[in-house]
Coordinates of N, CA and C in Angstrom, one line a residue:
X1 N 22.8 -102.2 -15.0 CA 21.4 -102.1 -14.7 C 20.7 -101.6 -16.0
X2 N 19.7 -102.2 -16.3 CA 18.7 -101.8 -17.4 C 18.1 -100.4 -17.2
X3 N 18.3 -99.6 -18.3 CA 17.2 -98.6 -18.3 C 15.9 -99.2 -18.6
X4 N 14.8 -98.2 -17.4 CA 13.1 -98.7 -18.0 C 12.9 -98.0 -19.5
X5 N 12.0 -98.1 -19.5 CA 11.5 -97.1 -21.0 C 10.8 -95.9 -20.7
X6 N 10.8 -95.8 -19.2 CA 10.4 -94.6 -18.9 C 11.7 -93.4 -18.3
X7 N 12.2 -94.2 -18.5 CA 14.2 -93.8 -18.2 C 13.8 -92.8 -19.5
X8 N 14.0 -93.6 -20.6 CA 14.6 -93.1 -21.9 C 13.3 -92.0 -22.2
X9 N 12.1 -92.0 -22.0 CA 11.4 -91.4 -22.1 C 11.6 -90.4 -21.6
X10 N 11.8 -89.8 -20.1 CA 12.1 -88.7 -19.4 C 13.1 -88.0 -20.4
X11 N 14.4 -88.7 -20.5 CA 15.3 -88.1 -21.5 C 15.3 -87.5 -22.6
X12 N 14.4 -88.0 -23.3 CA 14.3 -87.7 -24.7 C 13.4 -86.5 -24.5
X13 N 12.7 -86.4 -23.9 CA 11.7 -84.9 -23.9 C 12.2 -83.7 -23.7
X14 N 12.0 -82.8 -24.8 CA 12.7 -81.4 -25.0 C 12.2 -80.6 -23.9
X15 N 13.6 -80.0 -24.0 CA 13.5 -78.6 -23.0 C 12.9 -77.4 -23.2
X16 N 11.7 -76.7 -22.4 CA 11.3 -75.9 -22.7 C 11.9 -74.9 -23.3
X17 N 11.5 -74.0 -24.4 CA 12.4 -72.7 -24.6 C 12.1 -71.7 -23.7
X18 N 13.2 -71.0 -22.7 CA 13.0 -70.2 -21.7 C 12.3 -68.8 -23.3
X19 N 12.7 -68.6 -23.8 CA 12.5 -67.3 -24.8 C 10.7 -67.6 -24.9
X20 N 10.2 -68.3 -25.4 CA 8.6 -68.9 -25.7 C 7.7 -69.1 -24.3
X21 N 8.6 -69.3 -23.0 CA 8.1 -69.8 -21.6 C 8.0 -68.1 -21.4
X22 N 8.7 -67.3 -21.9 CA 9.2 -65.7 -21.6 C 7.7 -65.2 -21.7
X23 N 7.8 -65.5 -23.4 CA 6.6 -64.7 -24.5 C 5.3 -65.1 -24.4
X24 N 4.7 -66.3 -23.3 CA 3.2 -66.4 -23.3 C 3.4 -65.6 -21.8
X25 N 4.0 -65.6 -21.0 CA 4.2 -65.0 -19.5 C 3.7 -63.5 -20.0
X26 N 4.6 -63.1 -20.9 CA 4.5 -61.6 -21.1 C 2.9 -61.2 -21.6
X27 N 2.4 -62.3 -22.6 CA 1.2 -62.2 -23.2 C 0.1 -62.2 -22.2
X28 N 0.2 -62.9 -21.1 CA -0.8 -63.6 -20.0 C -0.8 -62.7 -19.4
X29 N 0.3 -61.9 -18.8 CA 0.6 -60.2 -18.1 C -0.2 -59.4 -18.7
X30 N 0.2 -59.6 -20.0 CA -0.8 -58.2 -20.9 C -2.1 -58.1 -21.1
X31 N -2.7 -59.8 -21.4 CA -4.0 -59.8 -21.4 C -4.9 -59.2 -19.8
X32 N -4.3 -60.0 -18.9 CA -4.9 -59.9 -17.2 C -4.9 -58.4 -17.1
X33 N -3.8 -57.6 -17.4 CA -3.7 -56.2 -17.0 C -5.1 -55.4 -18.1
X34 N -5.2 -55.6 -19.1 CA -5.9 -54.8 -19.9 C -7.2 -55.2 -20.1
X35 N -7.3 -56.8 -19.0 CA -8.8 -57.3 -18.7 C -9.3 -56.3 -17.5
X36 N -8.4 -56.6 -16.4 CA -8.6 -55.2 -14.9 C -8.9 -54.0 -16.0
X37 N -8.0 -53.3 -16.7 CA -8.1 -52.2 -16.7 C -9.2 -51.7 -17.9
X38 N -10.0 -52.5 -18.4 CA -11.3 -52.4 -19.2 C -12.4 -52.8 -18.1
X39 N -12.4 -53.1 -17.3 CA -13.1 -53.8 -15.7 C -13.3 -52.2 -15.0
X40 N -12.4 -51.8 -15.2 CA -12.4 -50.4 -14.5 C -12.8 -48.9 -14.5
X41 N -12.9 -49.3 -15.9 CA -13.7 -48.4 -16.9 C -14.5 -48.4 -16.6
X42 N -15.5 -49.7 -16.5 CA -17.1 -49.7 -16.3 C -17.5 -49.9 -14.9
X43 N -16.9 -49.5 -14.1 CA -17.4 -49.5 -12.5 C -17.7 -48.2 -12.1
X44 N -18.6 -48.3 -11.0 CA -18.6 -47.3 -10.1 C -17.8 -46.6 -9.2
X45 N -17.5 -45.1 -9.6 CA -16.3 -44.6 -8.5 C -15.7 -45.3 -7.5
X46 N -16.2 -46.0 -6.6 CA -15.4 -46.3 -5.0 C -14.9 -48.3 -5.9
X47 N -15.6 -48.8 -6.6 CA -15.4 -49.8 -6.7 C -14.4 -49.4 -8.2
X48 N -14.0 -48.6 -8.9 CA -12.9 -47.9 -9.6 C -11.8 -47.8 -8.9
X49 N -11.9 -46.8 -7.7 CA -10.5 -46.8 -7.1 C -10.2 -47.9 -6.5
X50 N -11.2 -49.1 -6.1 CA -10.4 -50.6 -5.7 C -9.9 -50.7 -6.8
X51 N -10.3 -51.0 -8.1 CA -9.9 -51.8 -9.0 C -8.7 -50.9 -9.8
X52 N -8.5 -49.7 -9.5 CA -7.2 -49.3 -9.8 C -5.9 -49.5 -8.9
X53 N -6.6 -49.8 -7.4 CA -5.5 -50.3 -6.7 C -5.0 -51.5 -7.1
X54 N -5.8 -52.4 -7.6 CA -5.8 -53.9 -7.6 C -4.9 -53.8 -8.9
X55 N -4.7 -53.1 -9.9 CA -4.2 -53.2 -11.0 C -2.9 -52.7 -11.3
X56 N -2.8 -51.7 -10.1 CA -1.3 -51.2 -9.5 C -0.3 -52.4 -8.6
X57 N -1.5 -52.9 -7.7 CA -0.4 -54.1 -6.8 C -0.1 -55.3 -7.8
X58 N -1.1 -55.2 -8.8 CA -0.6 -56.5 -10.3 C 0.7 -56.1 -10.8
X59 N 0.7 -54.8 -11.2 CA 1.6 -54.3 -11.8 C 2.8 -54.4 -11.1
X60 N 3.3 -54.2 -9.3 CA 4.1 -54.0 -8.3 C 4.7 -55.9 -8.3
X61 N 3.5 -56.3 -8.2 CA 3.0 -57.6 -7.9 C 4.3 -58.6 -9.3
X62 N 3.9 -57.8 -10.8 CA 4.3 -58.5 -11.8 C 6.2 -57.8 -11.9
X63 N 6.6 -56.8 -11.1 CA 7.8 -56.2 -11.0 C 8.5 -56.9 -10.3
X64 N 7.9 -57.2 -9.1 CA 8.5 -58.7 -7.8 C 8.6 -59.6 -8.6
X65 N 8.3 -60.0 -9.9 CA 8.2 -61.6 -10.4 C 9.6 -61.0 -11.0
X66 N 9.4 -60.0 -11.7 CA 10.8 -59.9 -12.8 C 12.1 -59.6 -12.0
X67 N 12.0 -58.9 -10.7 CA 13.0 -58.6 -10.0 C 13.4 -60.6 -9.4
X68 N 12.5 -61.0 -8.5 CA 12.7 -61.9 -8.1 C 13.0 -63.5 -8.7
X69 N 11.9 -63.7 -9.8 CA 12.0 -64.9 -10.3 C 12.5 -64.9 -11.7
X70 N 13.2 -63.9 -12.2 CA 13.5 -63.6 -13.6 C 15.1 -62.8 -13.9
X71 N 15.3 -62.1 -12.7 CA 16.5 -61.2 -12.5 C 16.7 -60.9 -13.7
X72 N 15.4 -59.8 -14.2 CA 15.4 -59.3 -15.2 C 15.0 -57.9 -14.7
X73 N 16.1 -56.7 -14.1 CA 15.4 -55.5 -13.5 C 15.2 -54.9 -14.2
X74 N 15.4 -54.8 -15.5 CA 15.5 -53.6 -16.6 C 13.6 -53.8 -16.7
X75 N 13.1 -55.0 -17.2 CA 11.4 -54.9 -16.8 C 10.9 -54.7 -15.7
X76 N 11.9 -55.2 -14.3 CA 11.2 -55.2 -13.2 C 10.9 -53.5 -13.0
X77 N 12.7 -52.5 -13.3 CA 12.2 -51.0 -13.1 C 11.2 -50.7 -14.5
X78 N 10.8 -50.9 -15.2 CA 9.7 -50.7 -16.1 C 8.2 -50.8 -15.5
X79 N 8.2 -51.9 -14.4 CA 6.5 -52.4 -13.8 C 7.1 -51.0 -12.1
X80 N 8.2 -50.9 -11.5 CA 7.7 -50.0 -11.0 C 7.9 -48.8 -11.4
X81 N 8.1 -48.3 -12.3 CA 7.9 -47.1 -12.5 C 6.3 -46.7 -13.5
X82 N 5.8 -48.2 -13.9 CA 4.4 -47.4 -14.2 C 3.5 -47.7 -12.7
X83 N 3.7 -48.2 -12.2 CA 3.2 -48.0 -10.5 C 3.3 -46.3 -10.1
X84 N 4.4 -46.1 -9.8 CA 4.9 -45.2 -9.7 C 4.0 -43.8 -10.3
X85 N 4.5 -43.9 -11.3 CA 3.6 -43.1 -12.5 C 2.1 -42.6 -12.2
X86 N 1.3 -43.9 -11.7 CA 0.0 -44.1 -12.2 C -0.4 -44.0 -10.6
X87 N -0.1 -44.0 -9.5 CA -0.7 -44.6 -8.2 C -0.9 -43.0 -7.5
X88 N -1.9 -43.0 -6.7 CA -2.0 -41.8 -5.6 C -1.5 -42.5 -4.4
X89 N -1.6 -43.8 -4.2 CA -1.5 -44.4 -2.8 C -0.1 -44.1 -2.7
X90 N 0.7 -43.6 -1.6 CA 1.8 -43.4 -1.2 C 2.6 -44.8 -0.9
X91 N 1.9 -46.0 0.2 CA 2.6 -46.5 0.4 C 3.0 -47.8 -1.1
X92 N 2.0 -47.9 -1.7 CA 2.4 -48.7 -2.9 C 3.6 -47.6 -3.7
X93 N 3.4 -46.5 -3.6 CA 4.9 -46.2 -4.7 C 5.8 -46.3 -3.6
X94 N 6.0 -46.2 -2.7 CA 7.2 -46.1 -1.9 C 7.1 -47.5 -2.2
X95 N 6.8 -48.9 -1.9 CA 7.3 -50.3 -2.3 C 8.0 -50.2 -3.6
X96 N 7.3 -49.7 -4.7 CA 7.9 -49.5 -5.8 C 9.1 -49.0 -5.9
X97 N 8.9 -47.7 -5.5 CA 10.6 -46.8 -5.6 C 11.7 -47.9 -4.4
X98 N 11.5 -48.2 -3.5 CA 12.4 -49.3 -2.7 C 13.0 -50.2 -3.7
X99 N 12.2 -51.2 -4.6 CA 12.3 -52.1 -5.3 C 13.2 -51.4 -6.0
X100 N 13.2 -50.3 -7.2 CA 13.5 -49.9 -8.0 C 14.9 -49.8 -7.6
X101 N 15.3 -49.2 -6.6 CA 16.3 -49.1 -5.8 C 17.3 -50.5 -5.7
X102 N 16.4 -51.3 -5.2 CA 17.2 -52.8 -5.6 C 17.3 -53.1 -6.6
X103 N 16.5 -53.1 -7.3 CA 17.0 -52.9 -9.4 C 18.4 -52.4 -9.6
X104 N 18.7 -51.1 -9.0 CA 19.8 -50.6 -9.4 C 21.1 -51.0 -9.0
X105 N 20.6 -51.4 -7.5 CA 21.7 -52.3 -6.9 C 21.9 -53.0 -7.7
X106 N 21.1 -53.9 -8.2 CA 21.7 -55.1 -9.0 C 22.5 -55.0 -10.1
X107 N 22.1 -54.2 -10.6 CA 22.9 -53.4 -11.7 C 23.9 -52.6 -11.6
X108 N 23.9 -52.7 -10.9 CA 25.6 -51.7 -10.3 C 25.4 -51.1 -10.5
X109 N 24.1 -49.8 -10.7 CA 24.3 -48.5 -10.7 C 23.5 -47.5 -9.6
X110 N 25.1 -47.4 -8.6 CA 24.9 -47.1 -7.4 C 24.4 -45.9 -6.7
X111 N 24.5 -45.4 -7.7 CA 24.8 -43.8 -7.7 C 22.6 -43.4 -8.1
X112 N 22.4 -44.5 -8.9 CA 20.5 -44.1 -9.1 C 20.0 -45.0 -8.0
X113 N 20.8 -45.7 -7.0 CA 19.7 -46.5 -6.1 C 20.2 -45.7 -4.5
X114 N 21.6 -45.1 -4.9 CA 21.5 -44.2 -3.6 C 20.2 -42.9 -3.3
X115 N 19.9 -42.2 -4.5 CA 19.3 -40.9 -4.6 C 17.9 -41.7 -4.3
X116 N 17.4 -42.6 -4.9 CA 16.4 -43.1 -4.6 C 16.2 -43.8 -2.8
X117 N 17.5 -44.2 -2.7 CA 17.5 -44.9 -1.2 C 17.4 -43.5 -0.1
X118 N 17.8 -42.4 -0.5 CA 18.0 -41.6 0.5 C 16.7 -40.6 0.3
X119 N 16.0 -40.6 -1.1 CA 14.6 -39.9 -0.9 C 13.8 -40.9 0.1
X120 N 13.9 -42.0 0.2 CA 12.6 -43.0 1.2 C 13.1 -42.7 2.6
X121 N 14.7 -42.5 2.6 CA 15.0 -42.3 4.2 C 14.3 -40.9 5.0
X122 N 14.6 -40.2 4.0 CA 14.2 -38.5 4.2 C 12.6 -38.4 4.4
X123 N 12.0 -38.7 3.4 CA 10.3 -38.8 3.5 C 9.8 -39.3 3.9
X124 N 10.1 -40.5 4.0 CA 8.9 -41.9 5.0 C 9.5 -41.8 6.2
X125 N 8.9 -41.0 6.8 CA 8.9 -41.1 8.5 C 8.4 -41.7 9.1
X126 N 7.4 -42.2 8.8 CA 6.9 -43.3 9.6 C 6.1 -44.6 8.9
X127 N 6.9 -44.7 7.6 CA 7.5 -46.3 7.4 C 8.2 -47.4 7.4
X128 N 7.8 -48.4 7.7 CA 9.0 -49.4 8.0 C 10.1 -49.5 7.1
X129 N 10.2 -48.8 5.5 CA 10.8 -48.7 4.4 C 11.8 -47.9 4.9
X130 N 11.6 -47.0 5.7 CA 12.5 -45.9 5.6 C 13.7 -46.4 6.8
X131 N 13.8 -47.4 7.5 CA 14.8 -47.9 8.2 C 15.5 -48.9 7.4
X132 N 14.9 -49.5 6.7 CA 15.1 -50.5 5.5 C 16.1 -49.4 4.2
X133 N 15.7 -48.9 4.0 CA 16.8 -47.7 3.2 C 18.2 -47.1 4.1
X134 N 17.2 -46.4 5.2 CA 18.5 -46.6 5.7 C 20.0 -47.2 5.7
X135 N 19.7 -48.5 6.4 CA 20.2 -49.3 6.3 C 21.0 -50.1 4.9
X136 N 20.5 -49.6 3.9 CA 21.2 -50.2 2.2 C 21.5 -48.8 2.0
X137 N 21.8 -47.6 2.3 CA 22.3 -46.7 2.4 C 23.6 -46.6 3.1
X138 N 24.0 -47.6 4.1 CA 24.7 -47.2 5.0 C 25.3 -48.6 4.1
X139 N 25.2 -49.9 3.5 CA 26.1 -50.8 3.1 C 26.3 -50.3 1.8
X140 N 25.7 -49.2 0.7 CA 25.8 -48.7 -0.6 C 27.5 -47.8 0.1
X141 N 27.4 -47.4 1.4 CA 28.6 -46.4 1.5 C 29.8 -46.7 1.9
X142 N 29.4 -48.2 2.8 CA 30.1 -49.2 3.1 C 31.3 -49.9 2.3
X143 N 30.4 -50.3 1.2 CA 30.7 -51.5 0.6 C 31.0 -51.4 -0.7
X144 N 30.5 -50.7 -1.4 CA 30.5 -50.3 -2.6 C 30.7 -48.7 -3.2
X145 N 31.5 -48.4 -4.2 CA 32.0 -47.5 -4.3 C 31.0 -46.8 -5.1
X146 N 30.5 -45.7 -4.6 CA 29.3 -44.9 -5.4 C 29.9 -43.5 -6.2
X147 N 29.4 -43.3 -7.2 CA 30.1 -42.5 -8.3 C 29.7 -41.6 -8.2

């Protein structure tokens, strides 16, 4: 069977560089965040604390991408811990610290996602998080040898 020329054409076209696909992502992150966060400066108190929230779930928001679509946790625990850091809202850092938690899981370091898994179990009482900890508390003890 003949190739078309649009055969050979598909072919011949280079592959994106994941490193350069990496470095405009990172740049697009940086610009969007420091667009919000000069946006925020110049607002009015109540429309401030929206837009500090909004800039914290980007930030939570841009941790889920590196945990999820990048399985890169070492940035993903970097976006939640400036959540963390920066939020008064309780239930956005508790998402955060959960995640971070699974960061560690992934990294095998069991022993920083247990202490983290067992502060959400202890304190969120009346989070759906804290049965969710639970629960990876009880397969961290299970299943995996914690140091």
């Amino acid at each position: 069977m003949k190739k078309s020329s649009s055969d050979e054409t598909a072919n011949n076209k280079p592959e994106p560089k994941e490193d350069a696909i990496q470095e405009v992502t990172q740049e697009v992150t940086q610009e969007v965040t420091l667009e919000a966060t000069q946006e925020v400066a110049q607002e009015e108190p109540q429309d401030q604390n929206i837009r500090e929230l909004v800039v914290l779930e980007t930030h939570l928001s841009i941790g889920d991408r590196f945990f999820h679509e990048e399985h890169d946790y070492i940035k993903a625990i970097e976006e939640y811990t400036l959540v963390i850091d920066e939020s008064d809202d309780e239930t956005i850092k508790l998402k955060a610290n959960y995640m971070m938690a699974e960061c560690y899981t992934k990294m095998e370091k069991y022993k920083e996602a247990k202490e983290i898994f067992e502060s959400i179990a202890a304190d969120s009482q009346q989070h759906y998080l804290r049965a969710s900890a639970k629960r990876r508390l009880e397969h961290l003890s299970d299943y995996l040898v914690v140091d």
